[in-house]
Structures are given as C-alpha cells and as structure tokens.
Amino acid sequence: MKQPRAWQRMLSGRRLDLLDPTPMDVEIEDIAHGLAFVARWNGQTMGDFAYSVAEHSLLVEQIFTAMNPKAPVKWQLAALLHDAPEYVIGDMISPVKAAVGPGYETLDDRLMAAIHIRFGLPAQVPPAIKKQIKKADKISAWLEAVQIAGFTVAEADKFFGKPDPNLAKNAKIQLRPPLDVRQDFTTRHATLMELL
C-alpha cells in the first residue's frame, strides 16, 4: 500500500517532512510568510484584513517582554515563535484541537522542536518559561476577543482570564496587510537573533 505524502514544498524550495521535520528544512522566511497568511479565529474578526498568526505572535512577544523585562533574549525569541508550527499545520481554535485529539499536539511538538533547534533554542522550553509565554498568549487572546472577535468583556474574562489592566490598556490590536506583517515578523526575528 502506497504511503500518503507527508511533506510540503515550501516557497524557499525546502521540502518539510511533517512527520519527521528536521531543523535544516526550516527557514524563517517560510515561517513568516505562512503565519502572515494564517488567520486567527478562523477569520471571524472585524476589519478589512484577517488578524494573522504572525501579528498575534508579535503581540505575544511584546506582552511577554513587558511582563518579563529581564528575560533572556532566547525566551523572547521562543515567545515570538510560540505558534510557529502553524505556518504549515494552520491555526485551529481550541475546541477543534480538543476534538482532533493528541495527534495534533504530537505533530505540533515535533515541528516546534525542529524550529527551536534551527534557531538555537532548546527543543523543549522550560516549563516556567512556557507558562509565562502561555500567560502572554492568553492576554493576547483576551485582547483579540474583545477588540476584534466580538466577545464581551465578561465572555473574554471567562474563557481567557482577566488580564493585567496595565497590559490590556496599552495593547492595541492591529489589522494590516499580510506582507507588512511578514516583514515585521522577519525583522523582529532578525533583531532577536542578533542579540542572542
């Protein structure tokens, strides 16, 4: 029986095996391009442009850095790349991830390990850092929910937790063309890589 194709050709020319990804097949330009065109909230957001995973990632890194100003640059980079596997597997809302089951998480973990190794991070982020990135991720989700996804504050509080009011008041969701977001994502990545 013929095995189904499990790789994807990337715009860089790389051939990424989704079941057995290697760091050599990961390029930041592919990640930035893919994430800039993947819509959060299944595209169910207000505005003329979808709110992309790349834009979300920039915001999560900004929130993480504001909450952890003394964090080493490598953890800022981990925050920027926290959803990087979605450049090839897409963004699924939490209820769909739960329905798909552990297979999605296994695929995500393999891709994340390859991405981290490619950019000089440990394959696994320490649990304490992962928790802080997740906290920034939830604050971002709260802001997105209230500002562009039609949630009431009470609904957002229930699903994502009440954010720190100082962080919430200073963060504004941006809806921009994908190519602008892609450029900002690659620029931020380059800046963090230079500081490592």
PDB file of C-alpha atoms in Angstrom:
ATOM      1  CA  MET A   1       0.000   0.000   0.000  1.00  0.00           C
ATOM      2  CA  LYS A   2       1.381   3.377  -1.016  1.00  0.00           C
ATOM      3  CA  GLN A   3       2.117   5.752   1.864  1.00  0.00           C
ATOM      4  CA  PRO A   4       0.449   9.172   1.609  1.00  0.00           C
ATOM      5  CA  ARG A   5       2.719  12.161   1.017  1.00  0.00           C
ATOM      6  CA  ALA A   6       3.696  13.689   4.358  1.00  0.00           C
ATOM      7  CA  TRP A   7       5.858  16.581   3.184  1.00  0.00           C
ATOM      8  CA  GLN A   8       5.180  20.067   1.902  1.00  0.00           C
ATOM      9  CA  ARG A   9       7.242  22.082  -0.549  1.00  0.00           C
ATOM     10  CA  MET A  10       7.998  25.483   0.942  1.00  0.00           C
ATOM     11  CA  LEU A  11       8.450  28.715  -1.031  1.00  0.00           C
ATOM     12  CA  SER A  12      12.145  28.673  -0.100  1.00  0.00           C
ATOM     13  CA  GLY A  13      12.414  25.391  -2.018  1.00  0.00           C
ATOM     14  CA  ARG A  14      12.772  23.323   1.166  1.00  0.00           C
ATOM     15  CA  ARG A  15      10.827  20.094   1.470  1.00  0.00           C
ATOM     16  CA  LEU A  16       9.488  19.864   5.013  1.00  0.00           C
ATOM     17  CA  ASP A  17       8.546  16.390   6.224  1.00  0.00           C
ATOM     18  CA  LEU A  18       5.618  16.998   8.568  1.00  0.00           C
ATOM     19  CA  LEU A  19       6.008  13.666  10.354  1.00  0.00           C
ATOM     20  CA  ASP A  20       9.781  13.847  10.758  1.00  0.00           C
ATOM     21  CA  PRO A  21      10.815  17.504  10.426  1.00  0.00           C
ATOM     22  CA  THR A  22      14.481  18.449  10.540  1.00  0.00           C
ATOM     23  CA  PRO A  23      15.931  21.824  11.522  1.00  0.00           C
ATOM     24  CA  MET A  24      17.699  22.003   8.143  1.00  0.00           C
ATOM     25  CA  ASP A  25      14.339  22.297   6.387  1.00  0.00           C
ATOM     26  CA  VAL A  26      13.135  25.253   8.467  1.00  0.00           C
ATOM     27  CA  GLU A  27      13.553  28.803   7.146  1.00  0.00           C
ATOM     28  CA  ILE A  28      12.300  31.957   8.867  1.00  0.00           C
ATOM     29  CA  GLU A  29      11.030  33.360   5.574  1.00  0.00           C
ATOM     30  CA  ASP A  30       8.748  30.341   5.155  1.00  0.00           C
ATOM     31  CA  ILE A  31       7.511  30.674   8.729  1.00  0.00           C
ATOM     32  CA  ALA A  32       6.874  34.422   8.417  1.00  0.00           C
ATOM     33  CA  HIS A  33       5.107  34.037   5.075  1.00  0.00           C
ATOM     34  CA  GLY A  34       2.905  31.187   6.239  1.00  0.00           C
ATOM     35  CA  LEU A  35       1.968  32.811   9.550  1.00  0.00           C
ATOM     36  CA  ALA A  36       1.181  36.141   7.857  1.00  0.00           C
ATOM     37  CA  PHE A  37      -1.466  34.366   5.758  1.00  0.00           C
ATOM     38  CA  VAL A  38      -2.955  32.158   8.505  1.00  0.00           C
ATOM     39  CA  ALA A  39      -5.997  33.833  10.081  1.00  0.00           C
ATOM     40  CA  ARG A  40      -6.663  33.595  13.800  1.00  0.00           C
ATOM     41  CA  TRP A  41     -10.233  32.990  14.967  1.00  0.00           C
ATOM     42  CA  ASN A  42     -10.926  31.145  11.689  1.00  0.00           C
ATOM     43  CA  GLY A  43     -11.033  34.576  10.056  1.00  0.00           C
ATOM     44  CA  GLN A  44     -14.069  35.606  12.116  1.00  0.00           C
ATOM     45  CA  THR A  45     -12.711  39.041  13.020  1.00  0.00           C
ATOM     46  CA  MET A  46     -13.724  42.601  12.224  1.00  0.00           C
ATOM     47  CA  GLY A  47     -11.765  44.711   9.773  1.00  0.00           C
ATOM     48  CA  ASP A  48     -10.501  44.702   6.229  1.00  0.00           C
ATOM     49  CA  PHE A  49      -7.681  42.223   6.881  1.00  0.00           C
ATOM     50  CA  ALA A  50      -7.609  38.937   8.730  1.00  0.00           C
ATOM     51  CA  TYR A  51      -5.804  39.020  12.045  1.00  0.00           C
ATOM     52  CA  SER A  52      -2.869  36.756  11.314  1.00  0.00           C
ATOM     53  CA  VAL A  53      -0.920  34.370  13.499  1.00  0.00           C
ATOM     54  CA  ALA A  54       2.188  36.431  12.646  1.00  0.00           C
ATOM     55  CA  GLU A  55       0.568  39.579  14.064  1.00  0.00           C
ATOM     56  CA  HIS A  56      -0.564  37.619  17.125  1.00  0.00           C
ATOM     57  CA  SER A  57       2.979  36.267  17.593  1.00  0.00           C
ATOM     58  CA  LEU A  58       4.439  39.768  17.511  1.00  0.00           C
ATOM     59  CA  LEU A  59       1.935  40.850  20.166  1.00  0.00           C
ATOM     60  CA  VAL A  60       2.620  37.812  22.379  1.00  0.00           C
ATOM     61  CA  GLU A  61       6.351  38.504  22.267  1.00  0.00           C
ATOM     62  CA  GLN A  62       5.702  42.165  23.128  1.00  0.00           C
ATOM     63  CA  ILE A  63       3.473  41.217  26.090  1.00  0.00           C
ATOM     64  CA  PHE A  64       5.914  38.505  27.266  1.00  0.00           C
ATOM     65  CA  THR A  65       8.799  41.006  27.193  1.00  0.00           C
ATOM     66  CA  ALA A  66       6.749  43.641  29.058  1.00  0.00           C
ATOM     67  CA  MET A  67       5.861  41.072  31.754  1.00  0.00           C
ATOM     68  CA  ASN A  68       9.430  39.695  31.912  1.00  0.00           C
ATOM     69  CA  PRO A  69      11.771  42.629  31.139  1.00  0.00           C
ATOM     70  CA  LYS A  70      14.825  40.743  32.419  1.00  0.00           C
ATOM     71  CA  ALA A  71      14.088  37.578  30.422  1.00  0.00           C
ATOM     72  CA  PRO A  72      16.998  36.421  28.264  1.00  0.00           C
ATOM     73  CA  VAL A  73      16.630  37.150  24.559  1.00  0.00           C
ATOM     74  CA  LYS A  74      16.290  33.430  23.795  1.00  0.00           C
ATOM     75  CA  TRP A  75      12.979  33.352  25.674  1.00  0.00           C
ATOM     76  CA  GLN A  76      11.764  36.445  23.817  1.00  0.00           C
ATOM     77  CA  LEU A  77      12.556  34.516  20.637  1.00  0.00           C
ATOM     78  CA  ALA A  78      10.658  31.494  21.988  1.00  0.00           C
ATOM     79  CA  ALA A  79       7.665  33.783  22.616  1.00  0.00           C
ATOM     80  CA  LEU A  80       7.832  35.102  19.039  1.00  0.00           C
ATOM     81  CA  LEU A  81       7.962  31.535  17.708  1.00  0.00           C
ATOM     82  CA  HIS A  82       5.359  30.081  20.112  1.00  0.00           C
ATOM     83  CA  ASP A  83       2.880  29.354  17.278  1.00  0.00           C
ATOM     84  CA  ALA A  84       5.453  28.832  14.523  1.00  0.00           C
ATOM     85  CA  PRO A  85       4.321  25.272  13.593  1.00  0.00           C
ATOM     86  CA  GLU A  86       1.067  26.818  12.390  1.00  0.00           C
ATOM     87  CA  TYR A  87       2.909  28.008   9.275  1.00  0.00           C
ATOM     88  CA  VAL A  88       2.330  24.504   7.911  1.00  0.00           C
ATOM     89  CA  ILE A  89      -0.438  22.996  10.048  1.00  0.00           C
ATOM     90  CA  GLY A  90      -2.650  26.082  10.302  1.00  0.00           C
ATOM     91  CA  ASP A  91      -4.353  27.574  13.317  1.00  0.00           C
ATOM     92  CA  MET A  92      -7.141  25.601  14.888  1.00  0.00           C
ATOM     93  CA  ILE A  93      -9.361  27.098  17.540  1.00  0.00           C
ATOM     94  CA  SER A  94      -9.133  25.294  20.894  1.00  0.00           C
ATOM     95  CA  PRO A  95     -12.451  23.405  20.557  1.00  0.00           C
ATOM     96  CA  VAL A  96     -11.257  21.866  17.266  1.00  0.00           C
ATOM     97  CA  LYS A  97      -7.860  20.924  18.754  1.00  0.00           C
ATOM     98  CA  ALA A  98      -9.684  19.132  21.566  1.00  0.00           C
ATOM     99  CA  ALA A  99     -11.826  17.246  19.057  1.00  0.00           C
ATOM    100  CA  VAL A 100      -8.826  16.236  16.905  1.00  0.00           C
ATOM    101  CA  GLY A 101      -7.056  14.776  19.916  1.00  0.00           C
ATOM    102  CA  PRO A 102      -3.425  14.066  20.801  1.00  0.00           C
ATOM    103  CA  GLY A 103      -2.290  13.579  17.190  1.00  0.00           C
ATOM    104  CA  TYR A 104      -2.366  17.331  16.583  1.00  0.00           C
ATOM    105  CA  GLU A 105      -0.285  18.001  19.689  1.00  0.00           C
ATOM    106  CA  THR A 106       2.308  15.381  18.676  1.00  0.00           C
ATOM    107  CA  LEU A 107       2.659  16.938  15.221  1.00  0.00           C
ATOM    108  CA  ASP A 108       2.910  20.417  16.753  1.00  0.00           C
ATOM    109  CA  ASP A 109       5.585  19.274  19.246  1.00  0.00           C
ATOM    110  CA  ARG A 110       7.759  17.686  16.525  1.00  0.00           C
ATOM    111  CA  LEU A 111       7.603  20.795  14.365  1.00  0.00           C
ATOM    112  CA  MET A 112       8.308  23.064  17.333  1.00  0.00           C
ATOM    113  CA  ALA A 113      11.385  21.055  18.335  1.00  0.00           C
ATOM    114  CA  ALA A 114      12.817  21.333  14.799  1.00  0.00           C
ATOM    115  CA  ILE A 115      12.070  25.077  14.702  1.00  0.00           C
ATOM    116  CA  HIS A 116      13.662  25.687  18.093  1.00  0.00           C
ATOM    117  CA  ILE A 117      16.810  23.752  17.233  1.00  0.00           C
ATOM    118  CA  ARG A 118      17.090  25.596  13.900  1.00  0.00           C
ATOM    119  CA  PHE A 119      17.247  28.937  15.715  1.00  0.00           C
ATOM    120  CA  GLY A 120      19.480  27.905  18.619  1.00  0.00           C
ATOM    121  CA  LEU A 121      16.791  27.292  21.229  1.00  0.00           C
ATOM    122  CA  PRO A 122      16.404  24.117  23.269  1.00  0.00           C
ATOM    123  CA  ALA A 123      13.961  21.657  21.701  1.00  0.00           C
ATOM    124  CA  GLN A 124      11.779  21.972  24.809  1.00  0.00           C
ATOM    125  CA  VAL A 125      11.202  25.289  26.565  1.00  0.00           C
ATOM    126  CA  PRO A 126      11.484  25.018  30.367  1.00  0.00           C
ATOM    127  CA  PRO A 127       8.034  24.710  31.992  1.00  0.00           C
ATOM    128  CA  ALA A 128       8.362  28.026  33.891  1.00  0.00           C
ATOM    129  CA  ILE A 129       9.101  29.914  30.648  1.00  0.00           C
ATOM    130  CA  LYS A 130       6.380  28.040  28.770  1.00  0.00           C
ATOM    131  CA  LYS A 131       3.932  29.108  31.485  1.00  0.00           C
ATOM    132  CA  GLN A 132       4.924  32.771  31.099  1.00  0.00           C
ATOM    133  CA  ILE A 133       4.572  32.582  27.309  1.00  0.00           C
ATOM    134  CA  LYS A 134       1.152  30.948  27.746  1.00  0.00           C
ATOM    135  CA  LYS A 135       0.143  33.783  30.082  1.00  0.00           C
ATOM    136  CA  ALA A 136       1.121  36.342  27.410  1.00  0.00           C
ATOM    137  CA  ASP A 137      -0.742  34.237  24.829  1.00  0.00           C
ATOM    138  CA  LYS A 138      -3.928  34.328  26.930  1.00  0.00           C
ATOM    139  CA  ILE A 139      -3.667  38.105  27.370  1.00  0.00           C
ATOM    140  CA  SER A 140      -3.314  38.443  23.610  1.00  0.00           C
ATOM    141  CA  ALA A 141      -6.329  36.170  23.098  1.00  0.00           C
ATOM    142  CA  TRP A 142      -8.352  38.301  25.544  1.00  0.00           C
ATOM    143  CA  LEU A 143      -7.431  41.491  23.668  1.00  0.00           C
ATOM    144  CA  GLU A 144      -8.253  39.922  20.312  1.00  0.00           C
ATOM    145  CA  ALA A 145     -11.537  38.526  21.609  1.00  0.00           C
ATOM    146  CA  VAL A 146     -12.705  41.903  22.922  1.00  0.00           C
ATOM    147  CA  GLN A 147     -11.271  44.206  20.247  1.00  0.00           C
ATOM    148  CA  ILE A 148     -11.887  42.275  17.018  1.00  0.00           C
ATOM    149  CA  ALA A 149     -13.675  38.938  17.596  1.00  0.00           C
ATOM    150  CA  GLY A 150     -16.969  40.175  19.038  1.00  0.00           C
ATOM    151  CA  PHE A 151     -16.640  38.809  22.590  1.00  0.00           C
ATOM    152  CA  THR A 152     -17.972  40.770  25.531  1.00  0.00           C
ATOM    153  CA  VAL A 153     -15.533  41.537  28.340  1.00  0.00           C
ATOM    154  CA  ALA A 154     -17.392  39.041  30.554  1.00  0.00           C
ATOM    155  CA  GLU A 155     -17.024  36.283  27.930  1.00  0.00           C
ATOM    156  CA  ALA A 156     -13.332  37.053  27.425  1.00  0.00           C
ATOM    157  CA  ASP A 157     -12.767  37.040  31.195  1.00  0.00           C
ATOM    158  CA  LYS A 158     -14.469  33.639  31.434  1.00  0.00           C
ATOM    159  CA  PHE A 159     -12.513  31.970  28.615  1.00  0.00           C
ATOM    160  CA  PHE A 160      -9.106  33.668  28.831  1.00  0.00           C
ATOM    161  CA  GLY A 161      -8.924  35.135  32.350  1.00  0.00           C
ATOM    162  CA  LYS A 162      -8.814  38.793  33.351  1.00  0.00           C
ATOM    163  CA  PRO A 163      -5.621  40.406  32.070  1.00  0.00           C
ATOM    164  CA  ASP A 164      -3.459  42.862  33.960  1.00  0.00           C
ATOM    165  CA  PRO A 165      -5.257  46.181  33.340  1.00  0.00           C
ATOM    166  CA  ASN A 166      -1.970  47.974  32.594  1.00  0.00           C
ATOM    167  CA  LEU A 167      -1.061  45.493  29.863  1.00  0.00           C
ATOM    168  CA  ALA A 168      -4.591  45.472  28.454  1.00  0.00           C
ATOM    169  CA  LYS A 169      -4.909  49.245  28.187  1.00  0.00           C
ATOM    170  CA  ASN A 170      -1.591  49.660  26.340  1.00  0.00           C
ATOM    171  CA  ALA A 171      -2.038  46.904  23.764  1.00  0.00           C
ATOM    172  CA  LYS A 172      -3.919  47.676  20.576  1.00  0.00           C
ATOM    173  CA  ILE A 173      -4.792  45.051  18.012  1.00  0.00           C
ATOM    174  CA  GLN A 174      -3.592  45.903  14.515  1.00  0.00           C
ATOM    175  CA  LEU A 175      -5.084  44.657  11.268  1.00  0.00           C
ATOM    176  CA  ARG A 176      -2.594  45.072   8.449  1.00  0.00           C
ATOM    177  CA  PRO A 177      -1.794  43.644   5.038  1.00  0.00           C
ATOM    178  CA  PRO A 178      -0.052  40.244   5.255  1.00  0.00           C
ATOM    179  CA  LEU A 179       3.100  41.449   3.514  1.00  0.00           C
ATOM    180  CA  ASP A 180       3.597  44.236   6.087  1.00  0.00           C
ATOM    181  CA  VAL A 181       3.147  41.750   8.938  1.00  0.00           C
ATOM    182  CA  ARG A 182       5.507  39.263   7.268  1.00  0.00           C
ATOM    183  CA  GLN A 183       8.180  41.981   7.028  1.00  0.00           C
ATOM    184  CA  ASP A 184       7.793  42.988  10.677  1.00  0.00           C
ATOM    185  CA  PHE A 185       7.939  39.360  11.804  1.00  0.00           C
ATOM    186  CA  THR A 186      11.182  38.663   9.903  1.00  0.00           C
ATOM    187  CA  THR A 187      12.666  41.961  11.115  1.00  0.00           C
ATOM    188  CA  ARG A 188      11.863  41.173  14.749  1.00  0.00           C
ATOM    189  CA  HIS A 189      13.275  37.669  14.352  1.00  0.00           C
ATOM    190  CA  ALA A 190      16.496  39.077  12.859  1.00  0.00           C
ATOM    191  CA  THR A 191      16.836  41.585  15.705  1.00  0.00           C
ATOM    192  CA  LEU A 192      16.435  38.873  18.356  1.00  0.00           C
ATOM    193  CA  MET A 193      18.869  36.552  16.549  1.00  0.00           C
ATOM    194  CA  GLU A 194      21.499  39.324  16.508  1.00  0.00           C
ATOM    195  CA  LEU A 195      21.067  39.784  20.264  1.00  0.00           C
ATOM    196  CA  LEU A 196      21.442  36.085  21.105  1.00  0.00           C
TER     197      LEU A 196
END
